Amino acid sequence: MSKSLNSNCKKTKRIIRLVKKILRQNSDPIVACVNLHGVIGKDSKLESGLNFQNIEPLLKRAFETKNLKAVALNINSPGGSPVQSELIYNYIRELSAEKKIPVYTFAQDVAASGGYWLLVAGDEVYAHNSSIIGSIGVIFSGFGFVELIKKIGIDRRLYTEGKNKAILDPFMPEESENIEILKNAQRDVFESFKDLVRSRRGDKLKESEDKLFTGAFWSGKKAAELGLVDGICDMRKKMKEKFGDKIQFVQVTAKKGLLKSFFSEKSQMIETLISKVEERISFNRFGL
């Protein structure tokens, strides 16, 4: 009888300790962490890309976390679609204002162009010494095959309605008026980008716009000197400085959909390979 009673007491004590641990964990402050990695706008059948459709549910879940003190965004992106950059940025700021939760952003290897657009969504912005930061500008690239198709005897046939419908066609000679149409669109996007950086960084910027808004990029260390970031620090260290050593980190990740498995293995491999090559080219611009 005494052995049975002793055993029950031990079990009860273990249960009490477990309950106390759970209650203690539930009362600890939480930082929800979301990774924003890759070329912005890219998607494939196998992998979820960095675009608003894929990131929206992650951000929503992050801001709905219990005992939430802050949301930390780890950014590793060389840029991409300005539209997707703006959509994600706007949603981050909307949730932050609605939930009254601060956002801290941390650059990893690179936060350039659209990646920097996402970085300035943070109320405080940090990088590593060797991070690549900046590239505040707009880029369009393509190829011209006019001479090539002449050499190999290909006859280009194209039918349009609207005189500008086929501008920048790679198989047709460039025309100055068509280039100006593209440049005008780029200027509009560029002005929006500059306005955003001005509104988010403001007086923190330590250099003239003639130097900062040229498409140039810098190391994280130099970016801190220029005021493009608030300092050099990694996410865990900064969050513990802000909220204490008892802070708990919750990583919010995407749930893999069943539809991904319906595609053939070869199709997945080919598409993923192409996507990775394109992504690698984007990162290579910054020596990464």
Short mmCIF file of C-alpha atoms in Angstrom, two decimals:
data_model
loop_
_atom_site.label_atom_id
_atom_site.label_comp_id
_atom_site.label_asym_id
_atom_site.label_seq_id
_atom_site.Cartn_x
_atom_site.Cartn_y
_atom_site.Cartn_z
CA MET A 1 0.00 0.00 0.00
CA SER A 2 2.81 2.41 0.95
CA LYS A 3 4.67 1.63 -2.29
CA SER A 4 1.55 2.38 -4.32
CA LEU A 5 0.99 5.63 -2.42
CA ASN A 6 4.63 6.64 -2.90
CA SER A 7 4.40 5.91 -6.62
CA ASN A 8 1.24 8.00 -6.94
CA CYS A 9 2.91 10.88 -5.08
CA LYS A 10 5.85 10.81 -7.49
CA LYS A 11 3.50 10.82 -10.48
CA THR A 12 1.55 13.71 -8.98
CA LYS A 13 4.73 15.70 -8.43
CA ARG A 14 5.84 15.08 -12.03
CA ILE A 15 2.45 16.24 -13.29
CA ILE A 16 2.63 19.37 -11.12
CA ARG A 17 6.14 20.15 -12.40
CA LEU A 18 4.96 19.64 -15.99
CA VAL A 19 1.93 21.90 -15.49
CA LYS A 20 4.11 24.59 -13.90
CA LYS A 21 6.53 24.36 -16.83
CA ILE A 22 3.71 24.71 -19.35
CA LEU A 23 2.20 27.65 -17.46
CA ARG A 24 5.61 29.29 -17.22
CA GLN A 25 6.21 28.82 -20.95
CA ASN A 26 2.75 30.17 -21.76
CA SER A 27 3.45 33.31 -19.77
CA ASP A 28 6.86 33.94 -21.34
CA PRO A 29 6.99 36.73 -23.95
CA ILE A 30 6.98 35.53 -27.55
CA VAL A 31 8.70 36.79 -30.68
CA ALA A 32 7.22 35.38 -33.89
CA CYS A 33 9.86 34.91 -36.60
CA VAL A 34 9.19 34.83 -40.34
CA ASN A 35 11.77 34.23 -43.07
CA LEU A 36 11.44 36.33 -46.23
CA HIS A 37 13.95 34.57 -48.46
CA GLY A 38 14.48 34.47 -52.21
CA VAL A 39 13.72 36.48 -55.32
CA ILE A 40 10.52 38.47 -54.81
CA GLY A 41 7.70 37.30 -57.03
CA LYS A 42 9.24 33.94 -57.93
CA ASP A 43 7.16 30.79 -57.51
CA SER A 44 7.21 27.22 -58.76
CA LYS A 45 5.13 24.05 -58.54
CA LEU A 46 7.57 22.62 -56.01
CA GLU A 47 8.49 25.65 -53.91
CA SER A 48 6.49 28.56 -52.53
CA GLY A 49 8.05 31.79 -53.72
CA LEU A 50 8.42 35.13 -51.99
CA ASN A 51 5.20 36.82 -53.05
CA PHE A 52 2.16 38.26 -51.31
CA GLN A 53 -0.07 35.25 -51.90
CA ASN A 54 2.38 32.94 -50.12
CA ILE A 55 3.55 35.35 -47.42
CA GLU A 56 0.16 36.77 -46.38
CA PRO A 57 -0.94 33.72 -44.32
CA LEU A 58 2.47 33.50 -42.61
CA LEU A 59 2.34 37.13 -41.54
CA LYS A 60 -1.25 36.76 -40.38
CA ARG A 61 -0.34 33.75 -38.23
CA ALA A 62 2.71 35.53 -36.85
CA PHE A 63 0.70 38.52 -35.65
CA GLU A 64 -1.96 36.26 -34.09
CA THR A 65 0.56 34.47 -31.84
CA LYS A 66 -0.38 34.49 -28.13
CA ASN A 67 1.75 36.51 -25.69
CA LEU A 68 3.30 38.24 -28.69
CA LYS A 69 5.77 41.02 -27.98
CA ALA A 70 7.21 41.52 -31.46
CA VAL A 71 7.49 40.12 -34.97
CA ALA A 72 11.00 39.54 -36.34
CA LEU A 73 11.51 39.28 -40.10
CA ASN A 74 14.68 37.65 -41.40
CA ILE A 75 15.26 38.98 -44.90
CA ASN A 76 17.53 37.44 -47.51
CA SER A 77 16.52 38.77 -50.92
CA PRO A 78 18.24 40.48 -53.87
CA GLY A 79 14.91 42.00 -54.93
CA GLY A 80 12.43 41.24 -57.66
CA SER A 81 8.90 42.44 -58.36
CA PRO A 82 8.24 45.98 -57.06
CA VAL A 83 4.51 45.25 -56.91
CA GLN A 84 4.98 42.18 -54.70
CA SER A 85 7.50 44.11 -52.58
CA GLU A 86 4.95 46.86 -52.00
CA LEU A 87 2.09 44.44 -51.26
CA ILE A 88 4.12 42.57 -48.64
CA TYR A 89 5.45 45.82 -47.14
CA ASN A 90 1.97 47.34 -46.88
CA TYR A 91 0.56 44.23 -45.20
CA ILE A 92 3.36 44.18 -42.62
CA ARG A 93 2.70 47.81 -41.70
CA GLU A 94 -1.07 47.25 -41.66
CA LEU A 95 -0.81 44.31 -39.24
CA SER A 96 1.69 46.13 -37.05
CA ALA A 97 -0.64 49.12 -36.69
CA GLU A 98 -3.74 46.98 -36.21
CA LYS A 99 -2.22 44.70 -33.55
CA LYS A 100 0.02 47.40 -32.03
CA ILE A 101 2.98 45.03 -32.31
CA PRO A 102 6.46 46.30 -33.25
CA VAL A 103 8.31 44.81 -36.21
CA TYR A 104 12.06 44.24 -36.26
CA THR A 105 13.78 43.36 -39.53
CA PHE A 106 17.15 41.67 -39.93
CA ALA A 107 19.14 41.44 -43.16
CA GLN A 108 21.02 38.21 -43.70
CA ASP A 109 23.23 37.81 -46.80
CA VAL A 110 21.46 40.46 -48.85
CA ALA A 111 18.59 42.94 -48.58
CA ALA A 112 18.87 44.85 -51.83
CA SER A 113 16.43 46.53 -54.19
CA GLY A 114 13.04 44.95 -53.36
CA GLY A 115 14.75 43.17 -50.48
CA TYR A 116 15.58 46.58 -48.98
CA TRP A 117 11.97 47.62 -49.62
CA LEU A 118 10.97 44.78 -47.27
CA LEU A 119 13.74 45.60 -44.80
CA VAL A 120 12.44 49.13 -44.16
CA ALA A 121 9.09 47.66 -43.10
CA GLY A 122 10.74 47.24 -39.70
CA ASP A 123 10.33 49.75 -36.90
CA GLU A 124 13.98 48.98 -36.28
CA VAL A 125 16.28 47.68 -39.01
CA TYR A 126 19.45 45.63 -38.50
CA ALA A 127 22.08 43.85 -40.57
CA HIS A 128 25.28 41.84 -40.22
CA ASN A 129 28.62 43.50 -40.93
CA SER A 130 28.96 41.59 -44.20
CA SER A 131 25.34 41.85 -45.37
CA ILE A 132 24.74 43.55 -48.73
CA ILE A 133 22.36 46.49 -48.32
CA GLY A 134 20.85 49.04 -50.70
CA SER A 135 20.53 48.97 -54.49
CA ILE A 136 17.78 51.58 -54.30
CA GLY A 137 16.83 51.77 -57.95
CA VAL A 138 14.90 50.08 -60.76
CA ILE A 139 16.29 47.70 -63.37
CA PHE A 140 15.01 46.12 -66.58
CA SER A 141 17.07 43.68 -68.62
CA GLY A 142 16.59 41.79 -71.84
CA PHE A 143 18.29 40.60 -75.03
CA GLY A 144 18.24 41.59 -78.68
CA PHE A 145 18.22 38.92 -81.40
CA VAL A 146 17.72 41.10 -84.49
CA GLU A 147 21.07 40.28 -86.13
CA LEU A 148 20.89 36.63 -85.10
CA ILE A 149 17.60 35.89 -86.85
CA LYS A 150 18.90 37.65 -89.95
CA LYS A 151 21.97 35.40 -90.04
CA ILE A 152 20.04 32.17 -89.65
CA GLY A 153 17.30 33.20 -92.07
CA ILE A 154 14.32 33.44 -89.71
CA ASP A 155 11.42 35.62 -90.88
CA ARG A 156 9.76 37.33 -87.89
CA ARG A 157 5.94 37.64 -88.22
CA LEU A 158 4.05 39.71 -85.67
CA TYR A 159 0.55 41.19 -85.85
CA THR A 160 -0.72 43.74 -83.32
CA GLU A 161 -3.38 46.38 -82.73
CA GLY A 162 -1.97 49.44 -81.01
CA LYS A 163 1.29 50.97 -82.19
CA ASN A 164 3.11 50.32 -78.91
CA LYS A 165 1.90 46.77 -78.32
CA ALA A 166 5.18 45.20 -79.44
CA ILE A 167 7.67 47.63 -77.91
CA LEU A 168 10.94 46.11 -76.70
CA ASP A 169 10.32 42.94 -78.70
CA PRO A 170 13.75 41.22 -78.70
CA PHE A 171 13.44 40.34 -82.40
CA MET A 172 12.87 43.94 -83.51
CA PRO A 173 15.27 46.93 -83.55
CA GLU A 174 15.06 49.27 -80.54
CA GLU A 175 13.42 52.65 -81.08
CA SER A 176 14.11 55.68 -78.90
CA GLU A 177 10.43 56.47 -78.32
CA ASN A 178 9.84 52.93 -77.04
CA ILE A 179 12.81 53.15 -74.69
CA GLU A 180 11.38 56.42 -73.33
CA ILE A 181 8.08 54.67 -72.54
CA LEU A 182 10.00 52.14 -70.46
CA LYS A 183 12.10 54.84 -68.79
CA ASN A 184 8.98 56.79 -67.80
CA ALA A 185 7.53 53.71 -66.12
CA GLN A 186 10.83 53.10 -64.35
CA ARG A 187 10.93 56.69 -63.10
CA ASP A 188 7.49 56.31 -61.52
CA VAL A 189 8.53 53.14 -59.69
CA PHE A 190 11.83 54.74 -58.67
CA GLU A 191 10.06 57.78 -57.20
CA SER A 192 7.78 55.49 -55.18
CA PHE A 193 10.82 53.60 -53.88
CA LYS A 194 12.60 56.82 -52.90
CA ASP A 195 9.48 58.19 -51.19
CA LEU A 196 9.22 54.99 -49.16
CA VAL A 197 12.84 55.15 -48.01
CA ARG A 198 12.46 58.83 -47.12
CA SER A 199 9.33 58.14 -45.06
CA ARG A 200 10.85 55.18 -43.20
CA ARG A 201 14.43 56.36 -42.65
CA GLY A 202 13.97 60.14 -42.73
CA ASP A 203 16.53 62.00 -40.63
CA LYS A 204 18.43 58.77 -39.99
CA LEU A 205 19.94 58.99 -43.48
CA LYS A 206 23.46 60.39 -43.17
CA GLU A 207 24.27 61.03 -46.83
CA SER A 208 22.67 62.96 -49.67
CA GLU A 209 20.11 61.33 -51.94
CA ASP A 210 22.53 61.80 -54.83
CA LYS A 211 24.71 59.16 -53.19
CA LEU A 212 22.11 56.88 -51.62
CA PHE A 213 19.55 56.70 -54.44
CA THR A 214 21.82 55.60 -57.28
CA GLY A 215 21.32 51.84 -57.26
CA ALA A 216 24.61 51.38 -55.39
CA PHE A 217 24.91 48.87 -52.56
CA TRP A 218 27.10 48.64 -49.46
CA SER A 219 28.18 46.28 -46.71
CA GLY A 220 26.03 46.16 -43.60
CA LYS A 221 28.74 48.00 -41.69
CA LYS A 222 28.80 50.87 -44.20
CA ALA A 223 24.99 50.85 -44.44
CA ALA A 224 24.83 51.50 -40.69
CA GLU A 225 27.17 54.49 -41.12
CA LEU A 226 24.96 55.79 -43.95
CA GLY A 227 21.79 55.38 -41.88
CA LEU A 228 20.25 52.75 -44.15
CA VAL A 229 20.06 50.41 -41.13
CA ASP A 230 19.91 51.12 -37.39
CA GLY A 231 22.83 48.95 -36.41
CA ILE A 232 24.73 45.68 -36.60
CA CYS A 233 23.13 42.85 -34.64
CA ASP A 234 21.62 39.40 -35.13
CA MET A 235 17.99 38.66 -34.39
CA ARG A 236 18.28 36.55 -31.22
CA LYS A 237 20.71 38.90 -29.52
CA LYS A 238 18.63 41.99 -30.27
CA MET A 239 15.36 40.39 -29.15
CA LYS A 240 16.93 39.29 -25.85
CA GLU A 241 18.24 42.82 -25.35
CA LYS A 242 14.73 44.16 -25.91
CA PHE A 243 12.63 41.60 -24.03
CA GLY A 244 14.95 39.69 -21.71
CA ASP A 245 16.48 36.22 -21.65
CA LYS A 246 13.12 34.49 -21.10
CA ILE A 247 11.92 35.48 -24.55
CA GLN A 248 10.62 32.55 -26.60
CA PHE A 249 11.07 32.37 -30.37
CA VAL A 250 8.30 30.89 -32.53
CA GLN A 251 9.25 30.20 -36.15
CA VAL A 252 6.25 30.62 -38.47
CA THR A 253 6.67 28.47 -41.57
CA ALA A 254 4.58 27.58 -44.60
CA LYS A 255 2.43 24.49 -44.61
CA LYS A 256 3.23 22.33 -47.62
CA GLY A 257 0.18 21.81 -49.82
CA LEU A 258 -0.86 18.41 -51.12
CA LEU A 259 -1.13 19.76 -54.67
CA LYS A 260 2.66 19.96 -54.87
CA SER A 261 2.85 16.16 -54.87
CA PHE A 262 0.66 15.81 -57.99
CA PHE A 263 3.39 17.02 -60.32
CA SER A 264 5.79 14.49 -61.74
CA GLU A 265 9.26 14.13 -60.25
CA LYS A 266 10.98 15.12 -63.49
CA SER A 267 8.77 18.17 -63.92
CA GLN A 268 9.55 19.25 -60.37
CA MET A 269 13.28 18.78 -60.89
CA ILE A 270 13.38 20.73 -64.16
CA GLU A 271 11.27 23.62 -62.91
CA THR A 272 13.17 23.83 -59.64
CA LEU A 273 16.50 23.79 -61.49
CA ILE A 274 15.41 26.67 -63.74
CA SER A 275 14.09 28.61 -60.75
CA LYS A 276 17.32 28.07 -58.81
CA VAL A 277 19.46 29.18 -61.78
CA GLU A 278 17.42 32.38 -62.12
CA GLU A 279 17.65 32.99 -58.37
CA ARG A 280 21.40 32.33 -58.38
CA ILE A 281 21.86 34.91 -61.17
CA SER A 282 20.03 37.49 -59.05
CA PHE A 283 22.17 36.77 -55.99
CA ASN A 284 25.36 36.73 -58.10
CA ARG A 285 24.86 40.42 -58.90
CA PHE A 286 25.91 41.06 -55.31
CA GLY A 287 28.80 38.59 -55.27
CA LEU A 288 26.84 35.95 -53.32
#
